[in-house]
CSV table of C-alpha atoms in Angstrom, one decimal:
chain,number,residue,atom,x,y,z
A,215,MET,CA,9.9,-23.6,12.3
A,216,ARG,CA,13.0,-24.0,10.1
A,217,ALA,CA,13.9,-21.5,7.3
A,218,LEU,CA,16.4,-22.0,4.6
A,219,ILE,CA,17.7,-18.4,3.2
A,220,THR,CA,20.1,-19.1,0.3
A,221,GLY,CA,23.0,-16.6,-0.1
A,222,GLY,CA,22.6,-15.7,3.2
A,223,THR,CA,26.0,-14.1,4.2
A,224,ARG,CA,25.6,-10.5,2.9
A,225,GLY,CA,23.3,-8.0,2.1
A,226,ILE,CA,19.3,-9.0,1.8
A,227,GLY,CA,20.0,-12.4,2.7
A,228,LEU,CA,21.8,-11.8,5.8
A,229,ALA,CA,19.4,-9.3,6.8
A,230,CYS,CA,16.8,-12.0,6.5
A,231,CYS,CA,19.0,-14.5,8.7
A,232,ARG,CA,18.9,-11.8,11.2
A,233,LEU,CA,14.9,-11.1,11.2
A,234,PHE,CA,14.1,-14.7,10.8
A,235,PHE,CA,16.4,-15.9,13.7
A,236,ARG,CA,15.1,-12.9,16.1
A,237,MET,CA,11.5,-14.1,15.1
A,238,GLY,CA,12.4,-17.6,16.8
A,239,PHE,CA,12.9,-19.5,13.4
A,240,GLU,CA,15.7,-22.1,13.1
A,241,VAL,CA,17.7,-20.8,10.2
A,242,VAL,CA,20.1,-22.6,7.7
A,243,ALA,CA,21.8,-20.1,5.2
A,244,LEU,CA,23.5,-21.3,2.2
A,245,TYR,CA,26.8,-19.2,0.5
A,246,SER,CA,28.8,-20.1,-2.4
A,247,SER,CA,32.3,-19.1,-2.1
A,248,ASP,CA,33.0,-16.2,-0.2
A,249,GLU,CA,34.5,-17.6,2.7
A,250,SER,CA,35.6,-14.4,4.6
A,251,ALA,CA,31.9,-13.2,4.5
A,252,ALA,CA,30.7,-16.2,6.0
A,253,GLN,CA,33.2,-16.2,8.9
A,254,THR,CA,31.8,-12.6,9.5
A,255,ALA,CA,28.4,-14.1,9.4
A,256,ARG,CA,29.0,-16.8,11.8
A,257,LYS,CA,30.6,-14.8,14.4
A,258,GLU,CA,27.6,-12.3,14.4
A,259,LEU,CA,25.0,-15.2,14.1
A,260,PRO,CA,26.8,-18.1,16.0
A,261,ASP,CA,23.3,-20.0,16.4
A,262,VAL,CA,22.6,-19.7,12.3
A,263,ARG,CA,23.9,-22.7,10.7
A,264,PHE,CA,25.9,-21.7,7.5
A,265,LEU,CA,26.4,-24.0,4.6
A,266,ARG,CA,28.8,-23.9,1.8
A,267,ALA,CA,26.4,-24.7,-1.5
A,268,ASP,CA,26.6,-23.8,-5.1
A,269,VAL,CA,22.9,-23.5,-5.7
A,270,SER,CA,23.3,-24.4,-9.4
A,271,ASP,CA,25.1,-27.7,-8.3
A,272,GLU,CA,22.2,-30.2,-8.5
A,273,GLN,CA,24.2,-32.9,-6.7
A,274,ARG,CA,25.1,-30.3,-3.6
A,275,MET,CA,21.7,-29.3,-3.2
A,276,ARG,CA,20.6,-32.8,-2.9
A,277,GLU,CA,23.1,-33.3,-0.2
A,278,VAL,CA,21.9,-30.1,1.7
A,279,PHE,CA,18.6,-31.3,2.0
A,280,ALA,CA,19.4,-34.6,2.9
A,281,GLU,CA,21.6,-33.0,5.6
A,282,ILE,CA,19.0,-30.6,6.8
A,283,GLY,CA,15.8,-32.2,6.5
A,284,PRO,CA,12.0,-30.7,5.9
A,285,ILE,CA,12.1,-26.9,6.1
A,286,ASP,CA,9.0,-24.4,6.6
A,287,VAL,CA,10.0,-21.4,4.7
A,288,LEU,CA,12.4,-21.3,1.6
A,289,VAL,CA,13.8,-17.9,0.6
A,290,ASN,CA,15.5,-17.8,-2.9
A,291,ASN,CA,18.0,-15.0,-2.4
A,292,ALA,CA,20.9,-16.2,-4.1
A,293,GLY,CA,21.6,-14.3,-7.2
A,294,ILE,CA,24.7,-12.8,-9.2
A,295,ASP,CA,24.5,-10.2,-12.1
A,296,ALA,CA,26.2,-9.4,-15.5
A,297,PHE,CA,26.5,-6.0,-16.4
A,298,ALA,CA,26.8,-5.6,-20.0
A,299,GLN,CA,25.3,-5.1,-23.5
A,300,VAL,CA,24.1,-7.9,-24.8
A,301,GLN,CA,26.5,-8.3,-28.0
A,302,ASP,CA,29.3,-8.1,-25.5
A,303,MET,CA,28.3,-10.9,-23.3
A,304,SER,CA,29.3,-14.5,-23.7
A,305,TYR,CA,27.2,-17.3,-23.7
A,306,SER,CA,28.9,-18.9,-20.9
A,307,ASP,CA,28.4,-15.4,-19.0
A,308,TYR,CA,24.6,-16.1,-20.0
A,309,HIS,CA,24.4,-19.5,-19.1
A,310,ARG,CA,26.3,-18.8,-15.4
A,311,VAL,CA,23.3,-16.1,-14.6
A,312,MET,CA,20.7,-18.0,-15.3
A,313,ASP,CA,22.0,-21.2,-13.9
A,314,VAL,CA,22.1,-19.2,-10.5
A,315,ASN,CA,19.2,-17.1,-10.7
A,316,MET,CA,16.6,-19.3,-12.2
A,317,GLY,CA,18.3,-22.5,-12.0
A,318,GLY,CA,19.1,-22.4,-8.1
A,319,THR,CA,15.9,-21.1,-7.2
A,320,PHE,CA,14.4,-24.4,-9.2
A,321,LEU,CA,16.9,-26.6,-7.4
A,322,ALA,CA,16.3,-25.3,-4.0
A,323,THR,CA,12.4,-25.3,-4.8
A,324,LYS,CA,12.4,-28.8,-6.2
A,325,PHE,CA,14.0,-30.3,-3.0
A,326,ALA,CA,11.8,-28.5,-0.5
A,327,VAL,CA,8.7,-29.0,-1.8
A,328,PRO,CA,8.2,-33.0,-1.4
A,329,ALA,CA,8.0,-32.4,2.5
A,330,MET,CA,6.2,-29.1,2.1
A,331,LEU,CA,3.3,-30.6,0.6
A,332,SER,CA,2.5,-33.1,3.4
A,333,ARG,CA,3.4,-30.5,6.3
A,334,GLY,CA,2.6,-27.1,4.4
A,335,GLY,CA,5.3,-23.9,4.0
A,336,ALA,CA,5.8,-21.2,2.3
A,337,ILE,CA,8.3,-20.1,-0.6
A,338,VAL,CA,9.6,-16.4,-1.4
A,339,ASN,CA,11.7,-15.6,-4.3
A,340,VAL,CA,13.8,-12.6,-4.2
A,341,SER,CA,13.6,-11.2,-7.8
A,342,SER,CA,13.9,-7.7,-8.8
A,343,VAL,CA,12.5,-4.4,-10.3
A,344,TRP,CA,14.4,-5.6,-13.5
A,345,GLY,CA,12.6,-8.6,-13.7
A,346,VAL,CA,9.3,-6.6,-13.9
A,347,GLN,CA,10.3,-3.7,-16.5
A,348,GLY,CA,13.8,-4.6,-17.5
A,349,GLY,CA,17.0,-3.1,-17.1
A,350,SER,CA,19.4,-1.6,-19.8
A,351,CYS,CA,22.8,-3.2,-20.0
A,352,GLU,CA,21.1,-5.8,-17.6
A,353,SER,CA,19.0,-8.0,-20.0
A,354,VAL,CA,20.0,-11.4,-19.0
A,355,TYR,CA,19.8,-10.6,-15.2
A,356,SER,CA,16.6,-9.0,-16.3
A,357,ALA,CA,15.3,-12.1,-17.9
A,358,SER,CA,16.3,-14.4,-15.2
A,359,LYS,CA,14.4,-12.3,-12.4
A,360,GLY,CA,11.4,-12.3,-14.8
A,361,ALA,CA,11.6,-16.0,-15.0
A,362,MET,CA,11.6,-16.2,-11.4
A,363,ILE,CA,8.5,-14.1,-11.3
A,364,ALA,CA,6.5,-16.2,-13.8
A,365,PHE,CA,7.8,-19.5,-11.9
A,366,THR,CA,6.3,-18.2,-8.5
A,367,LYS,CA,3.0,-17.2,-10.6
A,368,ALA,CA,3.0,-20.8,-11.7
A,369,LEU,CA,3.7,-22.7,-8.6
A,370,SER,CA,1.4,-20.4,-6.6
A,371,LYS,CA,-1.2,-22.5,-8.4
A,372,GLU,CA,0.6,-25.6,-8.6
A,373,LEU,CA,1.5,-26.1,-5.3
A,374,ALA,CA,-1.6,-24.7,-3.4
A,375,PRO,CA,-3.3,-25.0,-1.0
A,376,ALA,CA,-0.4,-26.6,1.1
A,377,VAL,CA,2.5,-24.1,-0.3
A,378,ARG,CA,2.3,-20.3,-0.6
A,379,VAL,CA,4.7,-19.0,-3.2
A,380,ASN,CA,5.6,-15.5,-3.7
A,381,ALA,CA,7.9,-13.0,-4.6
A,382,ILE,CA,9.3,-9.6,-4.2
A,383,ALA,CA,10.9,-7.4,-6.5
A,384,PRO,CA,13.5,-5.0,-4.7
A,385,GLY,CA,14.4,-1.6,-6.5
A,386,ALA,CA,17.7,0.4,-5.4
A,387,ILE,CA,18.8,-1.3,-2.2
A,388,ASP,CA,22.2,-0.6,-0.5
A,389,THR,CA,24.0,-4.1,-1.3
A,390,VAL,CA,27.3,-4.9,-2.7
A,391,MET,CA,25.9,-5.6,-6.0
A,392,ASN,CA,24.8,-1.6,-5.9
A,393,ALA,CA,28.2,-0.5,-4.6
A,394,CYS,CA,29.1,0.3,-8.1
A,395,TYR,CA,27.4,3.7,-8.6
A,396,THR,CA,29.4,7.1,-8.2
A,397,PRO,CA,28.1,9.5,-6.2
A,398,GLU,CA,26.7,11.3,-9.0
A,399,GLU,CA,25.0,8.2,-10.6
A,400,ARG,CA,23.5,7.5,-7.1
A,401,ALA,CA,22.0,11.1,-6.7
A,402,GLU,CA,20.4,10.5,-10.1
A,403,ILE,CA,18.9,7.3,-9.4
A,404,GLU,CA,17.8,8.6,-6.0
A,405,ASN,CA,16.1,11.7,-7.8
A,406,ARG,CA,13.6,9.3,-9.5
A,407,ILE,CA,12.7,7.5,-6.4
A,408,PRO,CA,9.5,8.8,-5.0
A,409,LEU,CA,11.0,8.1,-1.4
A,410,GLY,CA,14.1,9.7,-2.3
A,411,ARG,CA,16.6,7.1,-1.4
A,412,PHE,CA,18.0,4.0,-1.7
A,413,GLY,CA,16.4,1.0,0.5
A,414,THR,CA,18.0,-1.0,2.8
A,415,PRO,CA,18.5,-4.9,3.3
A,416,GLU,CA,16.8,-4.9,6.4
A,417,GLU,CA,13.6,-3.5,4.8
A,418,VAL,CA,13.5,-5.6,2.1
A,419,ALA,CA,13.9,-8.4,4.8
A,420,GLU,CA,10.6,-7.3,6.3
A,421,ALA,CA,9.0,-7.8,3.2
A,422,VAL,CA,10.4,-11.2,2.8
A,423,TYR,CA,9.3,-12.0,6.4
A,424,PHE,CA,5.8,-10.7,5.6
A,425,LEU,CA,4.9,-13.0,2.7
A,426,ALA,CA,6.7,-15.9,4.3
A,427,THR,CA,4.3,-15.6,7.5
A,428,CYS,CA,1.2,-14.0,6.1
A,429,ARG,CA,-1.3,-17.2,5.4
A,430,TYR,CA,-3.7,-15.8,2.9
A,431,VAL,CA,-1.1,-14.5,0.2
A,432,THR,CA,0.0,-16.3,-2.5
A,433,GLY,CA,1.1,-15.5,-6.1
A,434,GLN,CA,2.1,-12.2,-5.4
A,435,VAL,CA,4.7,-10.0,-6.5
A,436,LEU,CA,5.7,-7.3,-4.0
A,437,GLY,CA,7.6,-4.2,-5.3
A,438,VAL,CA,10.3,-2.9,-2.4
A,439,ASP,CA,11.2,-0.1,-4.5
A,440,GLY,CA,10.6,3.5,-2.8
A,441,GLY,CA,7.7,3.7,-5.0
A,442,GLY,CA,9.1,2.8,-8.2
A,443,ILE,CA,12.6,3.7,-10.3
Protein backbone atom coordinates (compact mmCIF):
# COMPACT_ATOMS: atom_id res chain seq x y z
CA MET A 1 0.00 0.00 0.00
CA ARG A 2 1.35 3.41 -0.99
CA ALA A 3 0.37 6.78 0.47
CA LEU A 4 1.18 10.24 -0.88
CA ILE A 5 1.13 13.03 1.69
CA THR A 6 1.49 16.65 0.57
CA GLY A 7 3.05 19.17 2.94
CA GLY A 8 4.80 16.25 4.57
CA THR A 9 7.89 17.67 6.28
CA ARG A 10 6.39 19.25 9.39
CA GLY A 11 3.30 19.51 11.56
CA ILE A 12 0.29 17.46 10.56
CA GLY A 13 1.91 16.19 7.38
CA LEU A 14 5.00 14.87 9.13
CA ALA A 15 2.85 13.25 11.81
CA CYS A 16 0.91 11.52 9.01
CA CYS A 17 4.16 10.30 7.47
CA ARG A 18 5.22 8.79 10.78
CA LEU A 19 1.89 7.07 11.39
CA PHE A 20 1.31 5.71 7.88
CA PHE A 21 4.87 4.37 7.72
CA ARG A 22 4.49 2.76 11.14
CA MET A 23 1.30 1.09 9.94
CA GLY A 24 3.10 -0.51 7.00
CA PHE A 25 2.54 1.93 4.15
CA GLU A 26 5.13 2.91 1.60
CA VAL A 27 5.09 6.68 2.06
CA VAL A 28 5.91 9.45 -0.39
CA ALA A 29 5.82 13.00 0.95
CA LEU A 30 5.91 16.29 -0.92
CA TYR A 31 7.28 19.62 0.28
CA SER A 32 7.46 22.98 -1.45
CA SER A 33 10.71 24.73 -0.57
CA ASP A 34 11.94 24.30 3.00
CA GLU A 35 15.06 22.19 2.49
CA SER A 36 16.04 22.43 6.15
CA ALA A 37 12.75 20.86 7.26
CA ALA A 38 13.08 18.26 4.51
CA GLN A 39 16.57 17.26 5.62
CA THR A 40 15.40 16.93 9.22
CA ALA A 41 12.46 14.79 8.12
CA ARG A 42 14.71 12.59 5.97
CA LYS A 43 17.01 11.95 8.93
CA GLU A 44 14.07 10.96 11.12
CA LEU A 45 12.32 8.88 8.44
CA PRO A 46 14.99 7.58 6.05
CA ASP A 47 12.59 5.08 4.49
CA VAL A 48 10.07 7.76 3.53
CA ARG A 49 10.58 9.31 0.11
CA PHE A 50 10.54 13.12 0.27
CA LEU A 51 10.13 14.95 -3.05
CA ARG A 52 10.22 18.68 -3.66
CA ALA A 53 7.13 19.88 -5.50
CA ASP A 54 4.93 22.96 -5.53
CA VAL A 55 1.47 21.40 -5.45
CA SER A 56 0.08 24.32 -7.47
CA ASP A 57 2.47 23.61 -10.38
CA GLU A 58 0.59 21.38 -12.81
CA GLN A 59 3.64 20.20 -14.76
CA ARG A 60 5.59 19.35 -11.61
CA MET A 61 2.65 17.41 -10.19
CA ARG A 62 2.33 15.51 -13.45
CA GLU A 63 6.03 14.61 -13.17
CA VAL A 64 5.62 13.48 -9.56
CA PHE A 65 2.86 11.03 -10.42
CA ALA A 66 4.77 9.72 -13.43
CA GLU A 67 7.72 9.09 -11.09
CA ILE A 68 5.95 7.45 -8.15
CA GLY A 69 3.25 5.48 -9.96
CA PRO A 70 -0.20 4.57 -8.59
CA ILE A 71 -1.11 5.32 -4.99
CA ASP A 72 -3.69 3.86 -2.63
CA VAL A 73 -4.10 6.85 -0.30
CA LEU A 74 -3.80 10.57 -1.01
CA VAL A 75 -3.60 13.03 1.88
CA ASN A 76 -4.01 16.59 0.63
CA ASN A 77 -2.39 18.45 3.50
CA ALA A 78 -0.28 21.19 1.90
CA GLY A 79 -1.60 24.63 2.78
CA ILE A 80 -0.71 28.24 3.44
CA ASP A 81 -2.44 31.08 5.28
CA ALA A 82 -2.74 34.82 4.77
CA PHE A 83 -3.72 36.66 7.94
CA ALA A 84 -5.14 40.08 7.02
CA GLN A 85 -8.35 42.00 6.67
CA VAL A 86 -9.82 41.60 3.22
CA GLN A 87 -9.24 45.23 2.21
CA ASP A 88 -5.55 44.86 2.99
CA MET A 89 -4.97 41.71 0.94
CA SER A 90 -3.55 41.89 -2.55
CA TYR A 91 -5.09 39.96 -5.42
CA SER A 92 -1.83 38.04 -5.76
CA ASP A 93 -2.09 37.00 -2.08
CA TYR A 94 -5.62 35.78 -2.77
CA HIS A 95 -4.50 33.76 -5.76
CA ARG A 96 -1.53 32.21 -3.96
CA VAL A 97 -3.66 30.96 -1.06
CA MET A 98 -6.33 29.58 -3.39
CA ASP A 99 -3.76 28.08 -5.79
CA VAL A 100 -1.97 26.15 -3.05
CA ASN A 101 -4.87 25.16 -0.80
CA MET A 102 -7.55 24.39 -3.36
CA GLY A 103 -5.54 24.25 -6.57
CA GLY A 104 -3.00 21.87 -5.08
CA THR A 105 -5.78 19.64 -3.80
CA PHE A 106 -7.34 19.62 -7.26
CA LEU A 107 -4.09 18.77 -9.06
CA ALA A 108 -3.03 15.97 -6.72
CA THR A 109 -6.51 14.50 -6.92
CA LYS A 110 -6.66 14.84 -10.71
CA PHE A 111 -3.47 12.85 -11.16
CA ALA A 112 -4.18 10.27 -8.44
CA VAL A 113 -7.71 9.36 -9.48
CA PRO A 114 -7.21 7.52 -12.81
CA ALA A 115 -5.32 4.65 -11.16
CA MET A 116 -7.56 4.71 -8.09
CA LEU A 117 -10.67 4.19 -10.19
CA SER A 118 -9.36 0.84 -11.37
CA ARG A 119 -7.70 -0.35 -8.14
CA GLY A 120 -9.60 1.48 -5.41
CA GLY A 121 -8.32 4.11 -3.04
CA ALA A 122 -8.99 6.79 -0.47
CA ILE A 123 -8.49 10.55 -0.40
CA VAL A 124 -8.37 12.61 2.78
CA ASN A 125 -8.43 16.39 2.44
CA VAL A 126 -7.08 18.43 5.35
CA SER A 127 -9.46 21.37 5.58
CA SER A 128 -9.96 23.50 8.71
CA VAL A 129 -12.57 24.51 11.23
CA TRP A 130 -12.48 27.87 9.43
CA GLY A 131 -13.67 26.09 6.32
CA VAL A 132 -16.83 25.24 8.25
CA GLN A 133 -17.51 28.44 10.18
CA GLY A 134 -15.11 31.07 8.80
CA GLY A 135 -12.36 32.93 10.61
CA SER A 136 -12.08 36.70 11.01
CA CYS A 137 -9.04 38.14 9.21
CA GLU A 138 -8.62 34.80 7.45
CA SER A 139 -11.38 35.18 4.88
CA VAL A 140 -9.44 33.84 1.89
CA TYR A 141 -7.94 30.97 3.88
CA SER A 142 -11.45 30.14 5.13
CA ALA A 143 -12.80 30.27 1.57
CA SER A 144 -10.08 27.94 0.32
CA LYS A 145 -10.76 25.44 3.10
CA GLY A 146 -14.51 25.68 2.55
CA ALA A 147 -13.92 24.93 -1.12
CA MET A 148 -12.00 21.81 -0.11
CA ILE A 149 -15.02 20.64 1.86
CA ALA A 150 -17.38 21.16 -1.09
CA PHE A 151 -14.85 19.41 -3.35
CA THR A 152 -14.76 16.49 -0.91
CA LYS A 153 -18.52 16.08 -0.82
CA ALA A 154 -18.86 16.30 -4.61
CA LEU A 155 -16.06 13.83 -5.28
CA SER A 156 -17.41 11.34 -2.75
CA LYS A 157 -20.39 10.98 -5.09
CA GLU A 158 -18.49 11.30 -8.36
CA LEU A 159 -15.81 8.71 -7.57
CA ALA A 160 -17.89 6.16 -5.65
CA PRO A 161 -17.76 3.26 -5.17
CA ALA A 162 -14.10 2.86 -6.15
CA VAL A 163 -12.69 5.83 -4.26
CA ARG A 164 -13.68 7.11 -0.84
CA VAL A 165 -13.22 10.85 -0.24
CA ASN A 166 -13.36 12.47 3.19
CA ALA A 167 -12.05 15.57 4.92
CA ILE A 168 -10.92 16.58 8.36
CA ALA A 169 -11.44 20.01 9.88
CA PRO A 170 -8.74 20.61 12.49
CA GLY A 171 -9.20 23.34 15.06
CA ALA A 172 -6.38 24.84 17.12
CA ILE A 173 -3.41 22.53 16.63
CA ASP A 174 0.20 22.97 17.79
CA THR A 175 1.79 23.70 14.41
CA VAL A 176 4.06 26.35 12.94
CA MET A 177 0.99 28.06 11.49
CA ASN A 178 -0.38 28.58 15.01
CA ALA A 179 2.92 29.53 16.64
CA CYS A 180 2.15 33.24 16.21
CA TYR A 181 -0.12 33.48 19.25
CA THR A 182 1.06 35.21 22.40
CA PRO A 183 0.65 33.27 25.67
CA GLU A 184 -2.36 35.46 26.47
CA GLU A 185 -3.99 34.81 23.09
CA ARG A 186 -3.32 31.10 23.40
CA ALA A 187 -4.88 30.98 26.86
CA GLU A 188 -7.96 32.79 25.55
CA ILE A 189 -8.34 30.27 22.73
CA GLU A 190 -7.87 27.32 25.08
CA ASN A 191 -10.58 28.70 27.36
CA ARG A 192 -13.03 28.39 24.45
CA ILE A 193 -12.12 24.77 23.69
CA PRO A 194 -14.14 22.22 25.69
CA LEU A 195 -11.11 19.94 26.04
CA GLY A 196 -9.11 22.91 27.28
CA ARG A 197 -6.00 22.69 25.12
CA PHE A 198 -4.56 22.81 21.63
CA GLY A 199 -4.48 19.53 19.76
CA THR A 200 -1.33 17.83 18.56
CA PRO A 201 -0.37 16.94 14.98
CA GLU A 202 -0.31 13.30 16.06
CA GLU A 203 -3.96 13.47 17.12
CA VAL A 204 -4.90 14.89 13.74
CA ALA A 205 -2.88 12.18 11.99
CA GLU A 206 -4.90 9.54 13.84
CA ALA A 207 -8.09 11.02 12.37
CA VAL A 208 -6.54 11.10 8.90
CA TYR A 209 -5.54 7.45 9.19
CA PHE A 210 -9.01 6.47 10.36
CA LEU A 211 -10.64 8.11 7.33
CA ALA A 212 -8.03 6.62 5.00
CA THR A 213 -8.68 3.08 6.19
CA CYS A 214 -12.31 2.89 7.33
CA ARG A 215 -13.97 1.24 4.35
CA TYR A 216 -17.58 2.35 4.92
CA VAL A 217 -17.04 6.08 5.44
CA THR A 218 -17.14 8.58 2.59
CA GLY A 219 -18.29 12.16 2.02
CA GLN A 220 -17.70 13.11 5.66
CA VAL A 221 -16.02 16.08 7.33
CA LEU A 222 -14.56 15.06 10.68
CA GLY A 223 -13.92 17.84 13.15
CA VAL A 224 -10.70 17.43 15.12
CA ASP A 225 -11.05 20.47 17.33
CA GLY A 226 -11.35 19.44 20.96
CA GLY A 227 -15.10 20.03 20.88
CA GLY A 228 -15.17 23.27 18.92
CA ILE A 229 -13.70 26.74 19.17
